[in-house]
Amino acid sequence: MLIKMKNLTDGDISSVVEYVTINGCEAKLFKNEDNAAISVLGRGREQKLNLSELSKLPGVDKIYTKDYFLTSVNYKKTKSVFKVGDVTFGDGSLVVMAGPCAIESYEQTDAIGKALSSMGIKVMRGGAFKPRTSAYSFQGLGVDGLKIGREVADKYGMLFVTELTDSRYLSDFIEYVDIIQVGARNSQNFELLKDLGTCGKPILLKQGMSDNLDTWLSAAEYIYSRGNDRIILCERGISGADNKYYRNVMDINALLAMKQLTHLPLCMDPSHGSGRRDFIEPLSCMGVIANVDALLIEVHNCPECALCDGAQSLHLEEFQHLLNSLSIYQNARQKVRY
Ligand code: PEP
Ligand code: MN
């Protein structure tokens, strides 16, 4: 449950917190220059609170027992801006995160990491736990992959973003990873989301396979309402009726709509959004025009030999070409903002 207050008055807030606590629930205060809200957790006890009594307490505006509020622009009118290391998300700049779909070996990751850092990339991606459709496909190197990613990222002064599929490995991720990615297959894994709400690391939350924009924001609310407000939302394409010519439908409408729905930074993943190497550059440029805060792009030193998603991975030279094109559109977006 979430209780939205009418005002930011300390007295009103404390009386609601006291009411909730006396009734055996845990209260957590969320406050910014626009709004105050109190989230209530109580292992089911919150469901038994007397809503009519609660709603009559001074200052109580609205009680949410479903939907989302904290991740929406109704809670926070200004954009959320946060730093991870020395990289800032949400301040109007564009963060390009790039790297292989999967970490395959130290040599492969080192070669890619070295090239990316020489192109000015500050965040390296690379999956160590790969959720694959086939049980016989490459599943990633697991914790060994995390160690490789960390070592290479440190060697070239980059941050490391990678996907967590199971809370069992959370302590390893806390040790080795800078930004924890939640993939499309897990973005409604609610126990995982709850754990990420208290893990202290920033989260890259992909739109789920069957998410609409409201359920995607509800997933983000699981994380935010537990105290973790460093969330980047990543659009990675939705399943389309026709996937003969491309893998997913890159939903640019969703990016534009989300800009109006949420204060959280937005990322576009054109690699999974299209599944096609030749689409990545034009889609990325469209993302820049749609004002995304970040891009997540698969790049490989030898896409033809990649163990995962080679067909959508850019060659290193193609990635450099993309970066050059992006700068043209970045200049344009300084002048024209939608
Ligand atoms: C990925 O980024 O490696 C990935 C598996 O993406 P998604 O969850 O969007 O399919
Ligand atoms: Mn991939």
Coordinates of C-alpha atoms and ligand atoms in Angstrom, one line a residue:
M1 CA 0.0 0.0 0.0
L2 CA 1.1 3.6 -0.6
I3 CA -0.4 6.6 1.1
K4 CA 0.0 9.9 -0.9
M5 CA -0.1 12.9 1.3
K6 CA -1.7 16.3 0.4
N7 CA 1.2 18.2 1.7
L8 CA 4.7 17.9 3.0
T9 CA 3.9 18.8 6.6
D10 CA 6.0 16.9 9.1
G11 CA 3.2 16.7 11.7
D12 CA 0.7 15.0 9.3
I13 CA 3.4 12.7 8.0
S14 CA 4.4 11.6 11.5
S15 CA 0.8 10.9 12.5
V16 CA 0.3 8.6 9.5
V17 CA 3.6 6.9 10.1
E18 CA 2.6 6.3 13.8
Y19 CA -0.8 4.9 12.8
V20 CA 0.8 2.5 10.4
T21 CA 3.5 1.4 12.8
I22 CA 1.1 0.9 15.7
N23 CA -0.9 -1.4 13.4
G24 CA 2.2 -3.6 13.0
C25 CA 3.3 -2.4 9.5
E26 CA 6.6 -0.9 8.3
A27 CA 6.4 2.7 7.0
K28 CA 8.8 4.2 4.5
L29 CA 8.7 7.9 3.6
F30 CA 9.2 9.2 0.1
K31 CA 9.5 12.9 -0.3
N32 CA 10.6 15.4 -2.9
E33 CA 9.9 19.1 -3.6
D34 CA 6.4 18.2 -5.1
N35 CA 5.1 15.3 -3.0
A36 CA 5.3 13.1 0.0
A37 CA 4.1 9.5 0.1
I38 CA 4.4 6.7 2.7
S39 CA 4.8 3.1 1.6
V40 CA 3.4 0.5 3.9
L41 CA 4.6 -3.1 4.1
G42 CA 3.3 -5.6 6.6
R43 CA 3.2 -9.1 5.3
G44 CA -0.5 -8.8 4.7
R45 CA -1.3 -6.7 7.8
E46 CA -1.5 -3.6 5.6
Q47 CA -4.4 -5.3 3.8
K48 CA -6.3 -5.3 7.1
L49 CA -5.8 -1.6 7.9
N50 CA -9.0 0.3 8.3
L51 CA -9.0 2.4 5.1
S52 CA -11.8 4.7 6.0
E53 CA -10.1 5.5 9.3
L54 CA -6.7 5.9 7.6
S55 CA -8.1 8.2 4.9
K56 CA -9.5 10.5 7.5
L57 CA -6.1 11.2 9.1
P58 CA -5.0 14.8 8.6
G59 CA -3.1 15.3 5.3
V60 CA -4.0 11.9 3.7
D61 CA -4.8 12.5 0.0
K62 CA -5.0 9.1 -1.7
I63 CA -4.4 5.5 -0.9
Y64 CA -3.0 3.3 -3.5
T65 CA -3.6 -0.4 -3.2
K66 CA -2.7 -1.1 -6.8
D67 CA -1.0 0.6 -9.7
Y68 CA 2.0 2.7 -9.3
F69 CA 2.8 6.3 -8.2
L70 CA 6.4 6.8 -7.1
T71 CA 7.8 6.1 -10.6
S72 CA 5.3 8.4 -12.3
V73 CA 5.5 12.1 -13.1
N74 CA 2.6 12.5 -10.6
Y75 CA 5.1 11.9 -7.8
K76 CA 8.1 13.8 -9.2
K77 CA 7.7 16.5 -11.8
T78 CA 11.4 16.9 -12.5
K79 CA 13.5 14.3 -14.2
S80 CA 15.5 11.9 -12.0
V81 CA 19.2 12.5 -12.5
F82 CA 21.8 10.2 -10.9
K83 CA 25.4 9.3 -11.1
V84 CA 27.0 5.9 -11.4
G85 CA 30.7 6.4 -10.9
D86 CA 31.4 9.4 -13.0
V87 CA 28.6 8.7 -15.5
T88 CA 25.4 10.7 -15.2
F89 CA 22.0 9.4 -16.3
G90 CA 19.0 11.7 -16.9
D91 CA 20.8 15.1 -17.2
G92 CA 20.1 15.5 -21.0
S93 CA 23.3 13.8 -22.0
L94 CA 23.5 10.5 -23.9
V95 CA 25.2 7.5 -22.3
V96 CA 26.2 4.8 -24.8
M97 CA 26.6 1.4 -23.2
A98 CA 28.1 -1.2 -25.5
G99 CA 29.7 -4.6 -25.5
P100 CA 29.1 -8.2 -26.5
C101 CA 25.8 -10.0 -25.9
A102 CA 27.8 -12.6 -23.9
I103 CA 31.1 -12.7 -22.2
E104 CA 32.8 -15.6 -23.9
S105 CA 36.4 -15.5 -22.7
Y106 CA 38.9 -13.1 -21.2
E107 CA 40.6 -12.6 -24.6
Q108 CA 37.3 -11.7 -26.4
T109 CA 36.1 -9.3 -23.6
D110 CA 39.5 -7.7 -23.4
A111 CA 39.7 -7.1 -27.2
I112 CA 36.2 -5.6 -27.2
G113 CA 36.7 -3.6 -24.0
K114 CA 40.0 -2.1 -25.2
A115 CA 38.4 -1.0 -28.5
L116 CA 35.3 0.4 -26.8
S117 CA 37.3 2.5 -24.3
S118 CA 39.4 3.9 -27.1
M119 CA 36.2 5.1 -28.7
G120 CA 35.2 6.9 -25.4
I121 CA 32.7 4.4 -24.1
K122 CA 32.2 4.5 -20.3
V123 CA 29.9 1.6 -19.7
M124 CA 30.6 -1.9 -21.0
R125 CA 27.8 -4.5 -21.3
G126 CA 28.3 -8.3 -21.5
G127 CA 26.1 -11.1 -20.3
A128 CA 27.4 -13.8 -17.9
F129 CA 24.0 -15.4 -17.3
K130 CA 22.3 -15.8 -20.6
P131 CA 18.6 -16.6 -20.6
R132 CA 18.3 -18.6 -23.9
T133 CA 15.3 -20.0 -25.5
S134 CA 17.0 -23.3 -26.2
A135 CA 18.4 -25.4 -23.4
Y136 CA 21.3 -26.3 -25.7
S137 CA 22.4 -22.8 -26.5
F138 CA 25.4 -21.1 -24.8
Q139 CA 24.2 -20.2 -21.3
G140 CA 27.1 -17.8 -20.3
L141 CA 30.1 -18.3 -18.1
G142 CA 28.2 -17.5 -14.9
V143 CA 30.3 -16.0 -12.0
D144 CA 33.5 -16.5 -14.0
G145 CA 32.0 -14.2 -16.6
L146 CA 31.3 -11.6 -14.0
K147 CA 34.9 -11.7 -12.9
I148 CA 36.1 -11.3 -16.5
G149 CA 33.7 -8.4 -17.0
R150 CA 34.9 -6.7 -13.8
E151 CA 38.6 -7.1 -14.6
V152 CA 38.3 -5.8 -18.2
A153 CA 36.0 -2.9 -17.1
D154 CA 38.6 -1.9 -14.5
K155 CA 41.5 -2.3 -16.8
Y156 CA 40.0 0.3 -19.2
G157 CA 38.3 2.5 -16.7
M158 CA 34.7 1.6 -17.6
L159 CA 31.6 0.6 -15.6
F160 CA 30.2 -2.9 -16.1
V161 CA 26.5 -3.6 -16.7
T162 CA 25.2 -7.2 -16.8
E163 CA 22.1 -9.2 -16.4
L164 CA 21.0 -10.9 -13.1
T165 CA 18.6 -13.8 -13.6
D166 CA 18.4 -15.2 -10.1
S167 CA 18.8 -13.7 -6.6
R168 CA 21.1 -16.6 -5.7
Y169 CA 23.9 -14.6 -7.4
L170 CA 23.0 -11.2 -6.0
S171 CA 26.0 -11.1 -3.6
D172 CA 28.3 -11.8 -6.6
F173 CA 26.7 -9.0 -8.6
I174 CA 27.1 -6.7 -5.6
E175 CA 30.8 -7.5 -5.7
Y176 CA 31.5 -7.4 -9.4
V177 CA 28.9 -5.3 -11.2
D178 CA 28.1 -1.6 -11.4
I179 CA 24.7 -1.6 -12.9
I180 CA 22.4 -4.7 -12.6
Q181 CA 20.3 -5.5 -15.7
V182 CA 17.0 -7.1 -15.4
G183 CA 16.1 -8.7 -18.8
A184 CA 12.9 -8.9 -20.6
R185 CA 12.2 -12.4 -19.4
N186 CA 12.6 -11.5 -15.7
S187 CA 11.1 -8.0 -15.5
Q188 CA 8.0 -9.5 -13.8
N189 CA 10.0 -11.8 -11.5
F190 CA 8.7 -10.0 -8.5
E191 CA 10.9 -11.7 -5.8
L192 CA 13.9 -10.6 -7.8
L193 CA 12.6 -7.1 -8.1
K194 CA 12.1 -6.9 -4.4
D195 CA 15.7 -8.0 -3.7
L196 CA 16.9 -5.4 -6.1
G197 CA 14.9 -2.7 -4.2
T198 CA 17.3 -3.1 -1.3
C199 CA 20.6 -4.1 -3.1
G200 CA 22.1 -0.6 -3.3
K201 CA 23.0 -0.9 -7.0
P202 CA 21.5 1.0 -9.9
I203 CA 19.2 -1.1 -12.1
L204 CA 18.6 -1.3 -15.8
L205 CA 15.1 -2.6 -16.1
K206 CA 14.1 -3.9 -19.5
Q207 CA 10.5 -3.9 -20.7
G208 CA 9.1 -7.4 -20.2
M209 CA 8.0 -9.7 -23.0
S210 CA 4.4 -9.2 -22.0
D211 CA 4.6 -5.8 -20.3
N212 CA 2.6 -2.8 -21.4
L213 CA 3.8 0.6 -20.2
D214 CA 1.7 0.4 -17.0
T215 CA 2.9 -3.0 -15.9
W216 CA 6.5 -2.0 -16.8
L217 CA 6.2 1.0 -14.5
S218 CA 4.6 -1.2 -11.8
A219 CA 7.7 -3.5 -12.0
A220 CA 9.9 -0.4 -11.5
E221 CA 7.7 0.6 -8.6
Y222 CA 8.6 -2.7 -6.9
I223 CA 12.3 -1.6 -6.9
Y224 CA 11.7 2.1 -6.2
S225 CA 9.2 1.6 -3.3
R226 CA 11.8 -0.5 -1.4
G227 CA 14.2 2.4 -1.5
N228 CA 16.2 2.0 -4.7
D229 CA 15.6 5.1 -6.9
R230 CA 18.4 4.6 -9.3
I231 CA 16.5 2.8 -12.1
I232 CA 17.0 3.2 -15.9
L233 CA 14.1 1.9 -18.0
C234 CA 15.2 0.1 -21.2
E235 CA 12.9 -0.4 -24.2
R236 CA 14.1 -3.5 -26.1
G237 CA 11.3 -4.0 -28.6
I238 CA 8.1 -5.9 -28.3
S239 CA 7.1 -9.1 -30.0
G240 CA 5.5 -8.4 -33.3
A241 CA 3.1 -10.3 -35.4
D242 CA 5.6 -10.7 -38.2
N243 CA 9.2 -11.5 -37.2
K244 CA 10.2 -12.8 -40.6
Y245 CA 12.2 -9.6 -41.4
Y246 CA 13.2 -8.4 -37.9
R247 CA 13.3 -9.9 -34.4
N248 CA 11.1 -7.5 -32.4
V249 CA 9.3 -4.2 -33.0
M250 CA 11.4 -1.3 -31.7
D251 CA 8.7 0.7 -30.0
I252 CA 9.7 4.3 -30.4
N253 CA 6.1 5.3 -29.4
A254 CA 6.8 3.7 -26.1
L255 CA 9.9 5.8 -25.6
L256 CA 7.9 9.0 -26.4
A257 CA 5.0 8.0 -24.2
M258 CA 7.3 7.0 -21.3
K259 CA 8.9 10.4 -21.4
Q260 CA 5.5 11.8 -20.4
L261 CA 4.7 9.1 -17.8
T262 CA 7.9 8.8 -15.8
H263 CA 10.7 10.8 -14.4
L264 CA 13.2 7.9 -14.6
P265 CA 15.9 7.9 -17.3
L266 CA 15.1 6.0 -20.5
C267 CA 17.3 3.7 -22.5
M268 CA 16.8 2.2 -26.0
D269 CA 18.2 -1.2 -26.9
P270 CA 18.1 -1.3 -30.8
S271 CA 20.0 -4.6 -30.9
H272 CA 17.3 -6.7 -29.3
G273 CA 14.7 -4.3 -30.7
S274 CA 15.5 -5.2 -34.2
G275 CA 17.8 -8.3 -34.2
R276 CA 19.5 -6.8 -37.3
R277 CA 22.9 -5.3 -37.5
D278 CA 22.0 -3.0 -40.4
F279 CA 19.1 -1.5 -38.4
I280 CA 21.2 -0.6 -35.3
E281 CA 22.6 2.8 -36.5
P282 CA 19.4 4.3 -37.9
L283 CA 17.4 3.1 -34.9
S284 CA 20.0 4.6 -32.5
C285 CA 19.7 7.9 -34.3
M286 CA 16.0 7.8 -33.9
G287 CA 16.4 7.1 -30.3
V288 CA 18.5 10.2 -29.9
I289 CA 15.9 12.3 -31.6
A290 CA 13.3 10.7 -29.3
N291 CA 15.5 12.1 -26.4
V292 CA 16.6 8.9 -24.9
D293 CA 19.1 9.1 -22.0
A294 CA 21.0 6.0 -22.9
L295 CA 21.6 3.4 -25.6
L296 CA 22.5 -0.3 -25.0
I297 CA 24.2 -1.7 -28.1
E298 CA 25.7 -5.1 -28.8
V299 CA 29.2 -4.9 -30.3
H300 CA 31.6 -7.8 -31.0
N301 CA 35.2 -8.0 -32.4
C302 CA 34.0 -11.0 -34.5
P303 CA 30.2 -11.1 -34.8
E304 CA 30.5 -14.1 -37.2
C305 CA 32.1 -16.1 -34.3
A306 CA 29.9 -14.8 -31.5
L307 CA 28.3 -17.5 -29.3
C308 CA 25.2 -15.4 -28.9
D309 CA 23.4 -12.8 -31.0
G310 CA 26.1 -12.4 -33.7
A311 CA 23.6 -11.3 -36.3
Q312 CA 22.6 -8.2 -34.4
S313 CA 26.1 -7.4 -33.1
L314 CA 28.0 -4.5 -34.7
H315 CA 31.6 -4.9 -35.9
L316 CA 33.9 -2.5 -34.1
E317 CA 34.3 -0.3 -37.2
E318 CA 30.5 -0.2 -37.6
F319 CA 30.2 0.9 -34.0
Q320 CA 32.7 3.7 -34.6
H321 CA 30.6 4.8 -37.6
L322 CA 27.5 4.8 -35.5
L323 CA 29.1 7.0 -32.8
N324 CA 30.1 9.5 -35.5
S325 CA 26.5 9.6 -36.8
L326 CA 25.1 9.9 -33.3
S327 CA 27.1 13.0 -32.6
I328 CA 25.3 14.7 -35.6
Y329 CA 21.9 13.9 -34.1
Q330 CA 23.0 14.8 -30.6
N331 CA 23.9 18.3 -31.8
A332 CA 20.5 18.5 -33.5
R333 CA 18.7 17.5 -30.3
Q334 CA 20.3 20.3 -28.3
K335 CA 18.4 22.6 -30.6
V336 CA 15.1 20.7 -31.1
R337 CA 13.6 19.1 -28.0
Y338 CA 10.4 17.2 -28.1
Ligands
PEP1 C1 20.5 -8.8 -23.3 O1 20.5 -7.6 -23.2 O2 21.5 -9.5 -23.4 C2 19.2 -9.5 -23.3 C3 19.1 -10.8 -23.1 O3 18.1 -8.7 -23.6 P1 16.6 -9.0 -23.4 O4 16.3 -9.3 -22.0 O5 16.0 -7.6 -23.8 O6 16.1 -10.0 -24.4
MN2 MN 21.8 -10.4 -26.8

